Amino acid sequence: MRIDKFLWSVRYFKTRNIATEACKKGHIKINGQAVKPSREVYVTDKIVVRKDQINYEFTVLDIPPSRVGAKLVDIYRVDTTPKEAFAQNDLLKYSKDYYRKKGAGRPTKKDRRDIDDYVDESE
């Protein structure tokens, strides 16, 4: 089975077209090598998928005949993604805390409430 079809079948991507684009961009690696969408997948291949700034790692157990339900995905792969990958994503989320340059547009509702609270404290 092709790698783009396999990733679509085990629900890593919503459509085959998105899976194909990820392969073309180099986000998919099999046994450490970037692959084209037409690359065949075999049992015991180790696949790394870069998606949403997380490197998902898994090993192929079997090839599905077609797209499978979410409950049946674990029959066809073993997830070996380290927990640190998800922890790093949480830290990245906190580091991108709300930031807007001074003087860039009118205040948001939150900014307005903060201003009102500041004015009320000073009085």
XYZ file of N, CA, C and O in Angstrom:
492
model
N 0.848 -1.177 0.000
C 0.000 0.000 0.000
C 0.893 1.240 0.000
O 1.931 1.259 0.651
N 0.494 2.266 -0.716
C 1.222 3.531 -0.770
C 1.203 4.207 0.601
O 0.256 4.048 1.361
N 2.238 4.993 0.905
C 2.330 5.663 2.211
C 1.217 6.689 2.383
O 0.633 6.798 3.463
N 0.863 7.426 1.348
C -0.205 8.418 1.503
C -1.543 7.746 1.780
O -2.322 8.201 2.616
N -1.789 6.638 1.105
C -3.035 5.895 1.338
C -3.047 5.266 2.729
O -4.078 5.245 3.408
N -1.877 4.773 3.179
C -1.797 4.167 4.512
C -2.080 5.203 5.600
O -2.855 4.939 6.524
N -1.469 6.379 5.495
C -1.679 7.426 6.503
C -3.130 7.889 6.531
O -3.669 8.208 7.582
N -3.766 7.923 5.374
C -5.183 8.256 5.311
C -6.014 7.133 5.924
O -6.959 7.386 6.661
N -5.631 5.879 5.667
C -6.383 4.719 6.162
C -6.367 4.621 7.685
O -7.350 4.227 8.290
N -5.222 4.952 8.285
C -5.126 4.858 9.750
C -5.389 6.201 10.419
O -5.018 6.416 11.571
N -6.001 7.114 9.679
C -6.552 8.355 10.203
C -5.542 9.354 10.752
O -5.823 10.084 11.686
N -4.354 9.405 10.163
C -3.423 10.473 10.521
C -3.761 11.743 9.753
O -3.452 12.837 10.202
N -4.378 11.573 8.571
C -4.791 12.718 7.766
C -6.236 12.522 7.326
O -6.682 11.403 7.110
N -6.936 13.646 7.183
C -8.357 13.606 6.846
C -8.597 13.193 5.396
O -9.592 12.535 5.097
N -7.696 13.596 4.498
C -7.839 13.227 3.093
C -6.508 12.711 2.556
O -5.442 12.996 3.113
N -6.581 11.975 1.454
C -5.351 11.490 0.826
C -4.553 12.640 0.240
O -3.322 12.593 0.216
N -5.235 13.661 -0.209
C -4.540 14.807 -0.784
C -3.666 15.493 0.267
O -2.527 15.880 -0.017
N -4.167 15.628 1.472
C -3.380 16.241 2.551
C -2.180 15.352 2.880
O -1.069 15.842 3.106
N -2.381 14.039 2.904
C -1.284 13.101 3.158
C -0.232 13.193 2.054
O 0.978 13.164 2.327
N -0.667 13.317 0.810
C 0.253 13.446 -0.315
C 1.082 14.717 -0.199
O 2.298 14.701 -0.418
N 0.438 15.819 0.150
C 1.153 17.089 0.309
C 2.183 17.002 1.432
O 3.280 17.542 1.317
N 1.838 16.324 2.527
C 2.785 16.160 3.635
C 4.009 15.372 3.180
O 5.138 15.691 3.568
N 3.804 14.359 2.359
C 4.928 13.585 1.822
C 5.813 14.458 0.933
O 7.041 14.409 1.021
N 5.196 15.243 0.085
C 5.956 16.097 -0.832
C 6.770 17.143 -0.079
O 7.850 17.540 -0.528
N 6.264 17.605 1.047
C 6.976 18.608 1.847
C 8.064 17.992 2.718
O 8.807 18.708 3.376
N 8.127 16.665 2.789
C 9.157 16.009 3.587
C 8.786 15.790 5.040
O 9.660 15.579 5.873
N 7.495 15.836 5.365
C 7.038 15.653 6.740
C 6.898 14.183 7.120
O 6.651 13.873 8.278
N 7.028 13.284 6.168
C 6.859 11.850 6.411
C 8.200 11.160 6.191
O 8.850 11.368 5.160
N 8.598 10.335 7.155
C 9.844 9.574 7.020
C 9.574 8.116 7.354
O 8.880 7.817 8.325
N 10.136 7.241 6.541
C 10.063 5.806 6.800
C 11.484 5.323 7.052
O 12.357 5.507 6.199
N 11.691 4.723 8.210
C 13.015 4.236 8.612
C 14.084 5.316 8.452
O 15.192 5.068 8.009
N 13.716 6.568 8.796
C 14.677 7.667 8.779
C 14.867 8.371 7.455
O 15.651 9.310 7.372
N 14.172 7.969 6.406
C 14.327 8.595 5.098
C 13.034 9.289 4.681
O 11.955 8.713 4.802
N 13.154 10.521 4.176
C 12.001 11.223 3.622
C 11.536 10.457 2.386
O 12.351 9.947 1.623
N 10.219 10.381 2.214
C 9.682 9.539 1.149
C 8.719 10.306 0.250
O 8.165 11.321 0.628
N 8.530 9.766 -0.942
C 7.535 10.273 -1.876
C 6.194 9.623 -1.541
O 6.143 8.584 -0.888
N 5.086 10.210 -2.007
C 3.760 9.641 -1.704
C 3.547 8.233 -2.250
O 2.747 7.474 -1.712
N 4.284 7.860 -3.290
C 4.070 6.554 -3.903
C 4.872 5.436 -3.241
O 4.755 4.282 -3.635
N 5.658 5.751 -2.221
C 6.492 4.747 -1.547
C 5.613 3.693 -0.890
O 4.629 4.002 -0.235
N 5.964 2.418 -1.073
C 5.195 1.314 -0.497
C 5.511 1.173 0.997
O 6.644 1.398 1.426
N 4.496 0.789 1.759
C 4.646 0.571 3.198
C 4.591 -0.926 3.457
O 3.743 -1.630 2.898
N 5.498 -1.396 4.296
C 5.547 -2.813 4.637
C 5.443 -2.982 6.154
O 5.697 -2.040 6.909
N 5.098 -4.187 6.581
C 5.005 -4.495 8.005
C 6.387 -4.304 8.630
O 7.399 -4.586 8.003
N 6.427 -3.795 9.854
C 7.619 -3.472 10.669
C 8.322 -2.188 10.231
O 9.366 -1.879 10.792
N 7.783 -1.436 9.282
C 8.360 -0.129 8.964
C 8.131 0.823 10.122
O 7.054 0.835 10.733
N 9.138 1.650 10.410
C 9.007 2.681 11.441
C 8.760 4.004 10.727
O 9.592 4.444 9.930
N 7.632 4.628 11.037
C 7.220 5.836 10.339
C 7.195 7.004 11.316
O 6.738 6.865 12.456
N 7.695 8.158 10.870
C 7.646 9.399 11.643
C 6.828 10.400 10.833
O 7.132 10.665 9.671
N 5.781 10.945 11.456
C 4.893 11.910 10.806
C 4.984 13.219 11.574
O 4.697 13.265 12.766
N 5.410 14.286 10.902
C 5.461 15.611 11.532
C 4.146 16.317 11.246
O 3.835 16.642 10.095
N 3.373 16.534 12.296
C 2.054 17.142 12.145
C 1.778 18.014 13.363
O 1.950 17.564 14.496
N 1.384 19.256 13.138
C 1.103 20.207 14.217
C 2.284 20.353 15.169
O 2.130 20.368 16.386
N 3.490 20.415 14.623
C 4.739 20.592 15.357
C 5.022 19.459 16.339
O 5.737 19.638 17.310
N 4.458 18.287 16.091
C 4.733 17.094 16.889
C 5.190 15.999 15.936
O 4.603 15.804 14.880
N 6.246 15.287 16.312
C 6.709 14.147 15.525
C 6.063 12.884 16.071
O 6.481 12.361 17.098
N 5.036 12.409 15.382
C 4.369 11.167 15.767
C 5.186 10.003 15.225
O 5.519 9.980 14.045
N 5.510 9.045 16.085
C 6.281 7.883 15.676
C 5.432 6.640 15.887
O 4.778 6.508 16.923
N 5.456 5.734 14.899
C 4.722 4.484 15.058
C 5.327 3.408 14.172
O 6.085 3.685 13.253
N 4.987 2.163 14.502
C 5.464 1.009 13.755
C 4.270 0.325 13.112
O 3.232 0.149 13.752
N 4.407 -0.065 11.854
C 3.326 -0.706 11.115
C 3.220 -2.170 11.541
O 4.209 -2.903 11.521
N 2.026 -2.597 11.967
C 1.784 -3.994 12.333
C 1.150 -4.780 11.201
O 1.423 -5.961 11.018
N 0.258 -4.118 10.455
C -0.456 -4.783 9.369
C -0.938 -3.713 8.395
O -0.994 -2.531 8.739
N -1.298 -4.122 7.204
C -1.794 -3.197 6.183
C -3.313 -3.308 6.122
O -3.839 -4.398 5.874
N -4.041 -2.196 6.354
C -5.505 -2.259 6.293
C -6.001 -2.384 4.858
O -5.373 -1.851 3.930
N -7.139 -3.065 4.654
C -7.687 -3.177 3.295
C -8.219 -1.849 2.760
O -8.161 -1.582 1.561
N -8.749 -1.001 3.653
C -9.238 0.324 3.279
C -9.254 1.175 4.554
O -8.748 0.754 5.577
N -9.856 2.352 4.494
C -9.895 3.241 5.674
C -10.643 2.537 6.800
O -11.705 1.954 6.596
N -10.079 2.608 8.008
C -10.648 1.892 9.148
C -11.231 2.871 10.157
O -10.876 4.044 10.173
N -12.117 2.373 11.001
C -12.701 3.183 12.055
C -11.669 3.538 13.108
O -10.642 2.870 13.256
N -11.947 4.583 13.870
C -10.995 5.077 14.862
C -10.670 4.019 15.918
O -9.545 3.955 16.407
N -11.625 3.182 16.250
C -11.397 2.156 17.266
C -10.494 1.031 16.759
O -9.886 0.322 17.556
N -10.405 0.845 15.463
C -9.637 -0.251 14.882
C -8.225 0.146 14.459
O -7.461 -0.705 13.995
N -7.850 1.402 14.639
C -6.551 1.875 14.175
C -5.409 1.146 14.872
O -4.387 0.831 14.251
N -5.545 0.824 16.150
C -4.462 0.201 16.905
C -4.143 -1.219 16.448
O -3.106 -1.769 16.820
N -4.998 -1.818 15.639
C -4.717 -3.140 15.081
C -3.601 -3.044 14.040
O -2.826 -3.981 13.861
N -3.482 -1.888 13.389
C -2.585 -1.734 12.264
C -1.293 -0.986 12.585
O -0.393 -0.933 11.751
N -1.170 -0.399 13.770
C 0.055 0.314 14.122
C 0.245 0.333 15.640
O -0.701 0.195 16.399
N 1.511 0.503 16.055
C 1.857 0.667 17.471
C 2.447 2.054 17.625
O 3.451 2.386 17.002
N 1.825 2.874 18.460
C 2.281 4.242 18.657
C 3.475 4.257 19.599
O 3.388 3.782 20.728
N 4.610 4.803 19.154
C 5.819 4.893 19.976
C 6.241 6.340 20.182
O 7.411 6.605 20.451
N 5.296 7.272 20.064
C 5.607 8.687 20.226
C 6.008 8.955 21.672
O 5.267 8.603 22.592
N 7.180 9.584 21.911
C 7.578 9.873 23.295
C 6.692 10.945 23.919
O 6.188 11.834 23.235
N 6.513 10.848 25.225
C 5.661 11.808 25.940
C 6.240 13.213 25.896
O 5.507 14.196 25.984
N 7.567 13.331 25.755
C 8.202 14.651 25.727
C 7.735 15.485 24.539
O 7.717 16.704 24.601
N 7.346 14.828 23.454
C 6.887 15.555 22.272
C 5.619 16.342 22.579
O 5.458 17.484 22.142
N 4.728 15.744 23.369
C 3.490 16.433 23.725
C 3.746 17.507 24.779
O 3.118 18.564 24.766
N 4.675 17.251 25.708
C 5.011 18.244 26.730
C 5.635 19.476 26.091
O 5.351 20.604 26.493
N 6.465 19.273 25.083
C 7.091 20.382 24.384
C 6.042 21.230 23.683
O 6.142 22.449 23.646
N 5.007 20.601 23.146
C 3.933 21.333 22.482
C 3.166 22.197 23.476
O 2.750 23.308 23.158
N 2.958 21.697 24.703
C 2.285 22.488 25.732
C 3.111 23.718 26.097
O 2.564 24.808 26.271
N 4.423 23.556 26.214
C 5.293 24.695 26.519
C 5.256 25.720 25.401
O 5.249 26.924 25.656
N 5.218 25.256 24.170
C 5.149 26.168 23.038
C 3.849 26.972 23.070
O 3.833 28.158 22.772
N 2.773 26.314 23.482
C 1.475 26.990 23.570
C 1.520 28.118 24.604
O 1.012 29.203 24.394
N 2.179 27.862 25.756
C 2.266 28.882 26.798
C 3.210 30.009 26.398
O 3.010 31.157 26.792
N 4.244 29.714 25.618
C 5.194 30.751 25.224
C 4.574 31.727 24.229
O 5.010 32.863 24.128
N 3.574 31.277 23.487
C 2.895 32.151 22.533
C 1.723 32.867 23.183
O 0.714 33.116 22.547
N 1.883 33.196 24.443
C 0.803 33.851 25.177
C 0.352 35.110 24.431
O 1.092 35.672 23.633
N -0.809 35.557 24.731
C -1.427 36.679 24.042
C -0.468 37.859 23.967
O 0.050 38.319 24.964
N -0.211 38.333 22.742
C 0.681 39.457 22.552
C 0.188 40.287 21.373
O -0.107 39.769 20.313
N 0.097 41.583 21.604
C -0.290 42.509 20.541
C 0.571 43.744 20.687
O 0.774 44.256 21.784
N 1.100 44.214 19.568
C 1.970 45.386 19.621
C 1.189 46.607 20.069
O 0.016 46.766 19.735
N 1.873 47.474 20.814
C 1.235 48.680 21.320
C 0.831 49.579 20.148
O 1.616 49.824 19.241
N -0.405 50.034 20.187
C -0.909 50.921 19.153
C -1.381 50.203 17.901
O -1.661 50.842 16.897
N -1.484 48.885 17.955
C -1.911 48.128 16.772
C -3.411 47.899 16.822
O -3.882 46.894 17.323
N -4.170 48.846 16.340
C -5.615 48.670 16.275
C -6.328 49.018 17.566
O -5.721 49.377 18.569
N -7.625 48.891 17.540
C -8.403 49.219 18.734
C -8.325 48.085 19.740
O -8.058 46.940 19.384
N -8.594 48.388 21.013
C -8.469 47.357 22.044
C -9.514 46.257 21.873
O -10.645 46.513 21.446
N -9.125 45.044 22.240
C -10.076 43.944 22.250
C -10.936 44.056 23.489
O -10.708 44.913 24.359
N -11.932 43.208 23.605
C -12.801 43.225 24.768
C -11.995 42.967 26.048
O -12.207 43.601 27.080
N -11.035 42.043 25.981
C -10.199 41.740 27.136
C -9.342 42.949 27.503
O -9.204 43.295 28.685
N -8.757 43.599 26.476
C -7.955 44.796 26.730
C -8.810 45.872 27.396
O -8.361 46.547 28.336
N -10.015 46.038 26.923
C -10.910 47.060 27.466
C -11.224 46.785 28.930
O -11.233 47.695 29.758
N -11.482 45.531 29.262
C -11.756 45.182 30.664
C -10.532 45.421 31.542
O -10.656 45.888 32.673
N -9.345 45.099 31.022
C -8.113 45.352 31.778
C -7.922 46.849 32.019
O -7.522 47.268 33.119
N -8.215 47.656 31.014
C -8.109 49.107 31.164
C -9.097 49.601 32.208
O -8.757 50.423 33.083
N -10.332 49.110 32.147
C -11.345 49.518 33.123
C -10.942 49.108 34.538
O -11.115 49.891 35.481
N -10.401 47.916 34.698
C -9.948 47.470 36.020
C -8.815 48.343 36.525
O -8.764 48.693 37.708
N -7.907 48.724 35.644
C -6.770 49.568 36.035
C -7.255 50.953 36.469
O -6.785 51.495 37.453
N -8.210 51.509 35.728
C -8.745 52.836 36.064
C -9.484 52.774 37.386
O -9.366 53.682 38.225
N -10.252 51.699 37.623
C -11.001 51.554 38.884
C -10.055 51.424 40.078
O -10.340 51.973 41.146
N -8.924 50.753 39.907
C -7.958 50.607 41.007
C -7.295 51.913 41.356
O -7.037 52.185 42.527
N -7.041 52.743 40.374
C -6.327 54.003 40.625
C -7.225 55.047 41.293
O -6.745 55.966 41.914
N -8.526 54.898 41.188
C -9.436 55.892 41.788
C -9.726 55.634 43.219
O -9.487 54.889 43.963
